[in-house]
Coordinates of N, CA and C in Angstrom, one line a residue:
M1 N 169.4 54.2 89.4 CA 168.3 54.8 90.2 C 168.6 54.4 91.6
T2 N 168.4 55.4 92.5 CA 168.6 55.2 93.9 C 167.4 54.4 94.5
S3 N 167.7 53.4 95.3 CA 166.7 52.6 95.9 C 166.0 53.4 97.0
A4 N 164.8 53.0 97.4 CA 164.1 53.6 98.5 C 164.9 53.6 99.8
K5 N 165.5 52.4 100.0 CA 166.3 52.2 101.2 C 167.5 53.1 101.1
G6 N 168.2 53.2 100.0 CA 169.4 54.0 99.9 C 169.1 55.5 100.1
S7 N 167.9 55.9 99.5 CA 167.5 57.3 99.6 C 167.2 57.7 101.1
D8 N 166.8 56.8 101.9 CA 166.4 57.1 103.3 C 167.7 57.3 104.1
R9 N 168.8 56.8 103.6 CA 170.0 57.0 104.4 C 170.4 58.5 104.5
R10 N 169.8 59.3 103.5 CA 170.1 60.7 103.5 C 169.3 61.4 104.7
S11 N 168.3 60.7 105.2 CA 167.4 61.2 106.2 C 166.1 61.5 105.5
G12 N 165.0 61.2 106.2 CA 163.7 61.5 105.6 C 163.5 62.9 105.3
A13 N 163.9 63.8 106.2 CA 163.8 65.3 106.0 C 164.6 65.7 104.8
E14 N 165.8 65.2 104.5 CA 166.6 65.6 103.4 C 165.9 65.2 102.1
T15 N 165.4 64.0 102.1 CA 164.8 63.4 100.9 C 163.5 64.2 100.6
R16 N 162.8 64.5 101.6 CA 161.5 65.3 101.4 C 161.8 66.6 100.8
A17 N 162.9 67.3 101.4 CA 163.2 68.6 100.9 C 163.6 68.5 99.4
E18 N 164.4 67.5 99.1 CA 164.8 67.3 97.7 C 163.7 67.1 96.8
I19 N 162.7 66.4 97.2 CA 161.5 66.1 96.4 C 160.8 67.4 96.1
L20 N 160.6 68.2 97.2 CA 159.9 69.5 97.0 C 160.7 70.4 96.1
R21 N 162.0 70.4 96.2 CA 162.8 71.3 95.4 C 162.7 70.9 93.9
V22 N 162.9 69.7 93.6 CA 162.9 69.2 92.2 C 161.5 69.3 91.7
A23 N 160.5 68.9 92.4 CA 159.1 69.0 92.0 C 158.7 70.4 91.6
L24 N 159.1 71.4 92.4 CA 158.8 72.8 92.1 C 159.5 73.2 90.8
R25 N 160.7 72.8 90.6 CA 161.4 73.1 89.3 C 160.6 72.5 88.1
L26 N 160.3 71.3 88.2 CA 159.6 70.6 87.1 C 158.2 71.1 86.9
F27 N 157.5 71.4 87.9 CA 156.1 71.9 87.8 C 156.1 73.3 87.2
T28 N 157.1 74.1 87.4 CA 157.2 75.4 86.8 C 157.7 75.4 85.4
E29 N 158.7 74.4 85.1 CA 159.3 74.3 83.8 C 158.3 73.7 82.8
K30 N 157.7 72.5 83.2 CA 156.9 71.7 82.3 C 155.4 71.9 82.5
G31 N 155.0 72.4 83.7 CA 153.7 72.6 84.0 C 153.2 71.5 84.9
Y32 N 152.3 71.8 85.8 CA 151.9 70.8 86.8 C 151.2 69.6 86.2
E33 N 150.3 69.8 85.3 CA 149.6 68.7 84.7 C 150.5 67.9 83.8
A34 N 151.5 68.5 83.1 CA 152.3 67.8 82.2 C 153.5 67.1 82.9
T35 N 153.7 67.3 84.2 CA 154.7 66.6 84.9 C 154.1 65.3 85.5
S36 N 154.7 64.2 85.1 CA 154.2 62.9 85.6 C 155.0 62.4 86.8
T37 N 154.4 61.4 87.4 CA 155.2 60.8 88.6 C 156.5 60.2 88.1
R38 N 156.5 59.7 86.9 CA 157.7 59.1 86.3 C 158.8 60.2 86.1
D39 N 158.3 61.4 85.7 CA 159.2 62.5 85.5 C 159.9 62.8 86.9
L40 N 159.1 62.8 87.9 CA 159.6 63.2 89.2 C 160.6 62.1 89.7
T41 N 160.3 60.9 89.6 CA 161.1 59.8 90.1 C 162.5 59.7 89.3
E42 N 162.4 60.0 88.0 CA 163.6 59.9 87.2 C 164.5 61.1 87.5
A43 N 163.9 62.3 87.8 CA 164.7 63.5 88.1 C 165.4 63.3 89.5
L44 N 164.7 62.7 90.4 CA 165.1 62.5 91.7 C 166.0 61.3 92.0
G45 N 165.9 60.3 91.0 CA 166.7 59.1 91.3 C 166.0 58.2 92.3
L46 N 164.7 58.3 92.4 CA 164.0 57.5 93.4 C 163.1 56.5 92.7
T47 N 162.7 55.5 93.5 CA 161.6 54.6 93.0 C 160.3 55.2 93.4
K48 N 159.3 54.7 92.7 CA 157.9 55.3 93.0 C 157.5 55.0 94.4
S49 N 157.9 53.9 94.9 CA 157.5 53.5 96.3 C 158.1 54.6 97.3
S50 N 159.4 55.0 97.0 CA 160.0 55.9 97.9 C 159.4 57.3 97.8
L51 N 159.0 57.7 96.6 CA 158.3 59.0 96.4 C 157.0 59.0 97.1
Y52 N 156.2 57.8 97.0 CA 154.9 57.7 97.7 C 155.0 57.6 99.1
Y53 N 156.2 57.2 99.6 CA 156.4 57.2 101.1 C 156.3 58.5 101.7
H54 N 156.8 59.5 100.9 CA 156.8 61.0 101.4 C 155.6 61.7 101.0
F55 N 155.1 61.5 99.8 CA 153.9 62.2 99.2 C 153.0 61.2 98.5
R56 N 151.7 61.3 98.8 CA 150.8 60.3 98.2 C 150.5 60.7 96.7
N57 N 150.7 61.9 96.3 CA 150.4 62.3 95.0 C 151.0 63.8 94.8
K58 N 150.8 64.2 93.5 CA 151.4 65.5 93.1 C 150.7 66.7 93.9
E59 N 149.4 66.5 94.2 CA 148.7 67.6 94.8 C 149.2 67.8 96.2
E60 N 149.6 66.7 96.9 CA 150.1 66.7 98.2 C 151.4 67.4 98.2
I61 N 152.2 67.3 97.2 CA 153.4 68.0 97.1 C 153.2 69.5 97.0
V62 N 152.2 69.9 96.2 CA 151.9 71.4 96.1 C 151.4 71.9 97.4
S63 N 150.6 71.1 98.1 CA 150.1 71.5 99.4 C 151.2 71.7 100.4
S64 N 152.2 70.9 100.3 CA 153.4 71.0 101.2 C 154.2 72.3 100.9
L65 N 154.3 72.6 99.6 CA 155.0 73.8 99.2 C 154.3 75.1 99.8
L66 N 153.0 75.0 99.7 CA 152.2 76.2 100.2 C 152.2 76.2 101.8
T67 N 152.3 75.1 102.4 CA 152.3 75.0 103.9 C 153.6 75.5 104.4
A68 N 154.7 75.4 103.6 CA 156.0 75.9 104.1 C 155.9 77.4 104.2
R69 N 155.2 78.1 103.3 CA 155.1 79.6 103.4 C 154.2 80.0 104.6
H70 N 153.2 79.1 104.9 CA 152.4 79.3 106.1 C 153.2 79.4 107.4
R71 N 154.2 78.6 107.5 CA 155.1 78.7 108.6 C 155.8 80.1 108.7
D72 N 156.2 80.6 107.5 CA 156.8 81.9 107.5 C 155.7 82.9 108.0
L73 N 154.5 82.7 107.6 CA 153.4 83.7 108.0 C 153.2 83.6 109.5
D74 N 153.2 82.4 110.1 CA 153.1 82.2 111.6 C 154.2 82.9 112.3
D75 N 155.4 82.8 111.7 CA 156.6 83.5 112.3 C 156.4 85.0 112.3
L76 N 155.8 85.5 111.2 CA 155.6 87.0 111.1 C 154.6 87.5 112.1
V77 N 153.5 86.7 112.2 CA 152.5 87.1 113.2 C 153.1 87.1 114.6
E78 N 153.9 86.1 114.9 CA 154.5 86.1 116.3 C 155.4 87.3 116.5
W79 N 156.1 87.6 115.4 CA 157.1 88.7 115.5 C 156.3 90.1 115.7
I80 N 155.3 90.3 114.9 CA 154.5 91.5 115.0 C 153.9 91.7 116.4
A81 N 153.3 90.6 116.9 CA 152.7 90.6 118.2 C 153.7 91.0 119.3
A82 N 155.0 90.7 119.1 CA 156.0 91.0 120.2 C 156.5 92.5 120.0
Q83 N 156.2 93.2 119.0 CA 156.8 94.5 118.7 C 156.0 95.6 119.4
P84 N 156.6 96.7 119.8 CA 155.9 97.9 120.3 C 155.1 98.5 119.1
R85 N 154.0 99.1 119.4 CA 153.1 99.6 118.4 C 153.6 101.0 117.9
T86 N 154.7 101.0 117.1 CA 155.2 102.3 116.6 C 154.7 102.6 115.2
P87 N 154.7 103.8 114.8 CA 154.2 104.2 113.5 C 154.8 103.4 112.3
D88 N 156.1 103.0 112.5 CA 156.8 102.4 111.4 C 156.7 100.9 111.4
L89 N 155.8 100.4 112.3 CA 155.7 98.9 112.4 C 155.2 98.3 111.1
P90 N 154.2 98.9 110.5 CA 153.7 98.2 109.2 C 154.9 98.2 108.1
R91 N 155.6 99.2 108.1 CA 156.8 99.2 107.1 C 157.8 98.1 107.4
R92 N 158.1 98.0 108.7 CA 159.1 97.0 109.2 C 158.6 95.6 108.9
A93 N 157.3 95.4 109.2 CA 156.7 94.1 109.0 C 156.6 93.7 107.5
A94 N 156.3 94.7 106.7 CA 156.3 94.4 105.2 C 157.7 94.1 104.8
R95 N 158.7 94.8 105.3 CA 160.1 94.5 104.9 C 160.5 93.1 105.3
R96 N 160.1 92.8 106.5 CA 160.5 91.4 107.0 C 159.9 90.4 106.2
W97 N 158.6 90.5 105.7 CA 158.0 89.6 104.9 C 158.7 89.5 103.5
L98 N 158.9 90.6 103.0 CA 159.5 90.6 101.6 C 160.9 90.2 101.6
D99 N 161.6 90.5 102.7 CA 163.1 90.0 102.8 C 163.1 88.4 103.0
S100 N 162.0 87.9 103.5 CA 161.9 86.4 103.6 C 161.6 85.7 102.3
T101 N 161.2 86.5 101.3 CA 160.7 86.0 100.0 C 162.0 85.6 99.2
T102 N 162.0 84.4 98.7 CA 163.2 83.8 98.0 C 162.8 83.5 96.5
P103 N 163.8 83.3 95.7 CA 163.5 82.9 94.3 C 162.6 81.7 94.2
E104 N 162.8 80.8 95.2 CA 162.0 79.6 95.3 C 160.6 79.9 95.5
H105 N 160.3 80.9 96.4 CA 159.0 81.4 96.6 C 158.3 82.0 95.4
L106 N 159.1 82.6 94.6 CA 158.6 83.2 93.3 C 158.2 82.0 92.4
Q107 N 159.0 81.0 92.4 CA 158.6 79.8 91.5 C 157.3 79.2 92.0
A108 N 157.1 79.1 93.4 CA 155.8 78.6 93.9 C 154.7 79.5 93.5
M109 N 154.9 80.8 93.5 CA 153.9 81.8 93.1 C 153.5 81.6 91.6
R110 N 154.5 81.4 90.7 CA 154.3 81.1 89.4 C 153.5 79.9 89.2
L111 N 153.8 78.9 90.0 CA 153.0 77.7 90.0 C 151.6 77.9 90.4
A112 N 151.4 78.7 91.4 CA 150.0 79.0 91.8 C 149.2 79.8 90.8
H113 N 149.9 80.8 90.2 CA 149.2 81.6 89.1 C 148.8 80.7 88.0
A114 N 149.6 79.7 87.6 CA 149.3 78.8 86.5 C 148.3 77.7 86.8
N115 N 148.0 77.5 88.1 CA 147.1 76.4 88.4 C 146.1 76.9 89.4
Q116 N 145.3 77.8 89.0 CA 144.3 78.4 89.9 C 143.2 77.4 90.4
P117 N 142.7 76.5 89.6 CA 141.7 75.6 90.1 C 142.3 74.8 91.2
L118 N 143.6 74.3 91.1 CA 144.2 73.6 92.2 C 144.4 74.4 93.4
V119 N 144.8 75.7 93.2 CA 145.1 76.6 94.4 C 143.8 76.9 95.1
R120 N 142.7 77.0 94.3 CA 141.4 77.3 95.0 C 140.9 76.1 95.8
R121 N 141.2 74.9 95.3 CA 140.8 73.7 96.0 C 141.7 73.7 97.3
L122 N 142.9 73.9 97.3 CA 143.7 73.9 98.5 C 143.3 75.0 99.4
A123 N 143.0 76.2 98.8 CA 142.6 77.4 99.7 C 141.4 77.0 100.6
A124 N 140.5 76.2 99.9 CA 139.3 75.8 100.7 C 139.6 75.0 101.9
D125 N 140.8 74.4 101.9 CA 141.3 73.6 103.0 C 142.1 74.4 104.0
G126 N 142.2 75.7 103.7 CA 143.0 76.7 104.6 C 144.5 76.6 104.3
K127 N 144.9 76.2 103.1 CA 146.3 76.1 102.8 C 146.8 77.2 101.8
D128 N 146.1 78.3 101.8 CA 146.4 79.4 100.9 C 146.9 80.6 101.9
V129 N 148.2 81.1 101.6 CA 148.8 82.1 102.4 C 147.9 83.4 102.4
R130 N 147.4 83.7 101.3 CA 146.7 85.0 101.2 C 145.5 85.0 102.2
T131 N 144.8 83.9 102.3 CA 143.6 83.9 103.2 C 144.0 84.0 104.7
G132 N 145.3 83.6 104.9 CA 145.8 83.7 106.3 C 146.4 85.1 106.7
F133 N 146.4 86.0 105.7 CA 147.0 87.3 106.0 C 146.1 88.2 106.8
D134 N 144.8 87.8 107.0 CA 143.9 88.6 107.8 C 144.4 88.8 109.2
R135 N 145.2 87.8 109.7 CA 145.8 87.9 111.0 C 146.8 89.0 111.1
V136 N 147.6 89.2 110.1 CA 148.6 90.3 110.0 C 147.9 91.6 109.9
I137 N 146.9 91.7 109.1 CA 146.2 93.0 108.9 C 145.6 93.4 110.2
D138 N 144.9 92.5 110.8 CA 144.3 92.8 112.1 C 145.2 93.3 113.2
L139 N 146.4 92.7 113.2 CA 147.4 93.2 114.2 C 148.0 94.6 113.9
L140 N 148.1 94.9 112.6 CA 148.7 96.2 112.2 C 147.7 97.3 112.0
A141 N 146.5 97.1 111.6 CA 145.5 98.1 111.3 C 144.9 98.5 112.6
G142 N 144.7 99.8 112.8 CA 144.0 100.3 114.0 C 142.6 100.0 113.9
E143 N 141.9 100.2 115.0 CA 140.4 99.9 115.0 C 139.7 100.8 114.1
D144 N 140.2 102.0 113.8 CA 139.5 103.0 113.0 C 140.0 102.9 111.6
A145 N 140.8 101.9 111.2 CA 141.3 101.8 109.9 C 140.1 101.6 108.9
S146 N 140.2 102.3 107.8 CA 139.2 102.2 106.8 C 139.4 101.1 105.9
P147 N 138.4 100.6 105.1 CA 138.6 99.5 104.2 C 139.8 99.8 103.2
Q148 N 139.8 101.1 102.8 CA 140.9 101.4 101.9 C 142.3 101.3 102.5
D149 N 142.4 101.6 103.8 CA 143.6 101.5 104.5 C 144.0 100.0 104.7
R150 N 143.0 99.2 105.0 CA 143.4 97.7 105.1 C 143.8 97.1 103.7
I151 N 143.2 97.6 102.7 CA 143.6 97.1 101.3 C 145.0 97.6 101.1
L152 N 145.3 98.9 101.3 CA 146.7 99.4 101.0 C 147.7 98.6 101.9
L153 N 147.3 98.4 103.1 CA 148.3 97.6 104.0 C 148.5 96.2 103.4
R154 N 147.5 95.5 103.0 CA 147.6 94.2 102.5 C 148.5 94.2 101.2
M155 N 148.3 95.3 100.4 CA 149.0 95.4 99.1 C 150.5 95.6 99.4
S156 N 150.9 96.2 100.5 CA 152.3 96.4 100.8 C 153.0 95.1 101.1
F157 N 152.3 94.1 101.5 CA 152.8 92.7 101.6 C 152.8 91.9 100.4
D158 N 152.0 92.3 99.4 CA 151.7 91.4 98.3 C 152.4 91.9 97.0
T159 N 153.4 92.8 97.2 CA 154.1 93.4 96.0 C 154.9 92.3 95.2
A160 N 155.3 91.2 95.9 CA 156.1 90.2 95.1 C 155.2 89.6 94.0
G161 N 154.0 89.3 94.4 CA 153.0 88.8 93.3 C 152.8 89.8 92.2
A162 N 152.6 91.0 92.6 CA 152.4 92.1 91.6 C 153.6 92.2 90.7
A163 N 154.8 92.2 91.3 CA 156.1 92.3 90.5 C 156.3 91.1 89.6
L164 N 155.9 90.0 90.0 CA 156.0 88.7 89.3 C 155.1 88.8 88.0
L165 N 153.9 89.2 88.2 CA 153.0 89.4 87.1 C 153.5 90.5 86.1
A166 N 154.0 91.5 86.6 CA 154.4 92.7 85.8 C 155.7 92.3 85.0
A167 N 156.4 91.3 85.5 CA 157.7 90.9 84.8 C 157.4 89.8 83.7
L168 N 156.2 89.4 83.6 CA 155.9 88.3 82.6 C 156.2 88.9 81.2
G169 N 156.9 88.1 80.4 CA 157.3 88.5 79.0 C 158.6 89.4 79.0
T170 N 159.2 89.6 80.1 CA 160.4 90.4 80.2 C 161.6 89.5 80.5
D171 N 162.8 90.1 80.5 CA 164.0 89.3 80.8 C 164.4 89.5 82.2
A172 N 163.5 90.0 83.0 CA 163.8 90.2 84.5 C 164.1 88.9 85.1
D173 N 165.2 88.9 86.0 CA 165.5 87.7 86.7 C 164.9 87.8 88.1
P174 N 165.0 86.7 88.9 CA 164.3 86.8 90.2 C 164.9 87.9 91.1
A175 N 166.1 88.2 91.0 CA 166.7 89.3 91.8 C 166.1 90.6 91.4
D176 N 165.8 90.9 90.1 CA 165.2 92.1 89.7 C 163.7 92.2 90.2
I177 N 163.0 91.0 90.2 CA 161.6 91.0 90.6 C 161.6 91.3 92.2
L178 N 162.4 90.7 92.9 CA 162.4 90.9 94.4 C 162.8 92.3 94.8
T179 N 163.8 92.8 94.0 CA 164.2 94.2 94.4 C 163.0 95.2 94.1
A180 N 162.3 95.0 92.9 CA 161.2 95.8 92.6 C 160.1 95.7 93.6
A181 N 159.9 94.4 94.1 CA 158.8 94.2 95.0 C 159.1 94.9 96.3
R182 N 160.4 94.9 96.8 CA 160.7 95.5 98.0 C 160.6 97.0 97.9
R183 N 161.0 97.6 96.8 CA 160.8 99.1 96.6 C 159.3 99.4 96.6
A184 N 158.5 98.6 95.9 CA 157.0 98.9 95.9 C 156.4 98.8 97.3
G185 N 156.9 97.7 98.0 CA 156.3 97.5 99.4 C 156.7 98.7 100.3
R186 N 157.9 99.3 100.2 CA 158.3 100.4 101.0 C 157.4 101.6 100.6
A187 N 157.2 101.8 99.3 CA 156.5 103.0 98.8 C 155.0 102.9 99.4
L188 N 154.4 101.7 99.3 CA 153.0 101.6 99.8 C 153.0 101.8 101.3
A189 N 153.9 101.3 102.1 CA 153.9 101.4 103.5 C 154.1 102.9 103.9
L190 N 155.0 103.6 103.1 CA 155.2 105.0 103.4 C 154.0 105.8 103.1
A191 N 153.3 105.5 102.0 CA 152.0 106.2 101.7 C 151.0 106.0 102.8
L192 N 150.8 104.8 103.3 CA 149.9 104.6 104.4 C 150.3 105.3 105.7
A193 N 151.6 105.3 106.0 CA 152.0 106.0 107.2 C 151.8 107.5 107.1
Y194 N 152.1 108.1 105.8 CA 152.0 109.5 105.6 C 150.5 109.9 105.8
E195 N 149.6 109.1 105.2 CA 148.2 109.5 105.3 C 147.7 109.4 106.7
G196 N 148.2 108.4 107.5 CA 147.7 108.3 108.8 C 148.2 109.4 109.7
A197 N 149.4 110.0 109.4 CA 150.0 111.1 110.1 C 149.4 112.4 109.8
H198 N 148.9 112.6 108.5 CA 148.5 113.9 108.1 C 147.0 114.1 107.8
D199 N 146.3 112.9 107.7 CA 144.9 113.0 107.3 C 143.9 112.5 108.4
G200 N 144.5 111.8 109.4 CA 143.6 111.3 110.4 C 142.7 110.2 109.8
P201 N 141.5 109.9 110.4 CA 140.7 108.7 110.0 C 140.2 108.9 108.6
S202 N 140.0 110.1 108.1 CA 139.3 110.3 106.8 C 140.2 109.8 105.7
G203 N 141.5 110.0 105.8 CA 142.4 109.5 104.7 C 142.1 110.0 103.3
S204 N 141.8 111.4 103.3 CA 141.3 111.9 102.0 C 142.3 112.5 101.1
A205 N 143.6 112.6 101.6 CA 144.6 113.2 100.7 C 145.1 112.3 99.7
D206 N 145.7 112.7 98.7 CA 146.4 111.9 97.7 C 147.5 111.2 98.3
A207 N 147.5 109.8 98.1 CA 148.5 109.0 98.7 C 149.9 109.4 98.4
G208 N 150.2 110.1 97.3 CA 151.5 110.4 96.9 C 152.0 111.8 97.5
D209 N 151.1 112.6 98.1 CA 151.5 113.9 98.6 C 152.4 113.8 99.7
G210 N 153.5 114.5 99.6 CA 154.4 114.6 100.8 C 155.4 113.5 100.9
I211 N 155.4 112.6 100.1 CA 156.3 111.4 100.1 C 157.5 111.7 99.3
D212 N 158.7 111.6 99.9 CA 159.9 111.8 99.2 C 160.1 110.7 98.2
P213 N 160.2 111.0 96.8 CA 160.3 110.0 95.9 C 161.6 109.2 96.0
G214 N 162.6 109.8 96.5 CA 163.8 109.1 96.7 C 163.7 108.1 97.8
D215 N 163.0 108.5 98.9 CA 162.7 107.5 100.0 C 161.9 106.4 99.5
A216 N 160.8 106.7 98.8 CA 159.9 105.6 98.4 C 160.5 104.7 97.4
G217 N 161.5 105.2 96.7 CA 162.1 104.3 95.7 C 163.2 103.5 96.2
G218 N 163.6 103.7 97.4 CA 164.8 102.9 97.9 C 164.4 101.5 98.2
S219 N 165.4 100.7 98.4 CA 165.2 99.3 98.6 C 164.6 99.1 100.1
V220 N 163.8 98.1 100.2 CA 163.2 97.9 101.6 C 164.2 97.3 102.5

């Protein structure tokens, strides 16, 4: 077993990143509740004192995993704010978000889905990405956007979660899930753009009218 002193020679940032990577794997493979501190230290080759130096408990590890995605969200908000307000901005923003989604993010989403009480507790502290997406929607939706438009816009960013749930019980791998999510995000963004261009504020037409199926089905 690696000593706390020896592990620190890798640098605190490297050790912390390794803890997060291994913890995410164990939490998704064994389950959050079933994974003990001993499981973590043995898999990492660390002493308990070294683990506790970086994280006080398992919940703090999960919180850190969620916070990492918050930084991606902050970057997205900054990017959107700097872009000209063109009709394709929602589609490009959704693509940017989905392109930043990795297999590790899918693992974290699986962990969140399986541990809703924990996620709700963390969300109450402002550490849930979904609750932070209002900033993105406010930037992208026009002042006259209807509640339906805002929901559809939010859905175009949330296709990875939908694809992950749809893939349960199948042999789809992370690459399949992410590709499906990007295609779905593109289709939703195109639907929203089409309605905005053809229907005005009422948005009364069928979302599928006039959309080229080949375009909607392409990768984001």
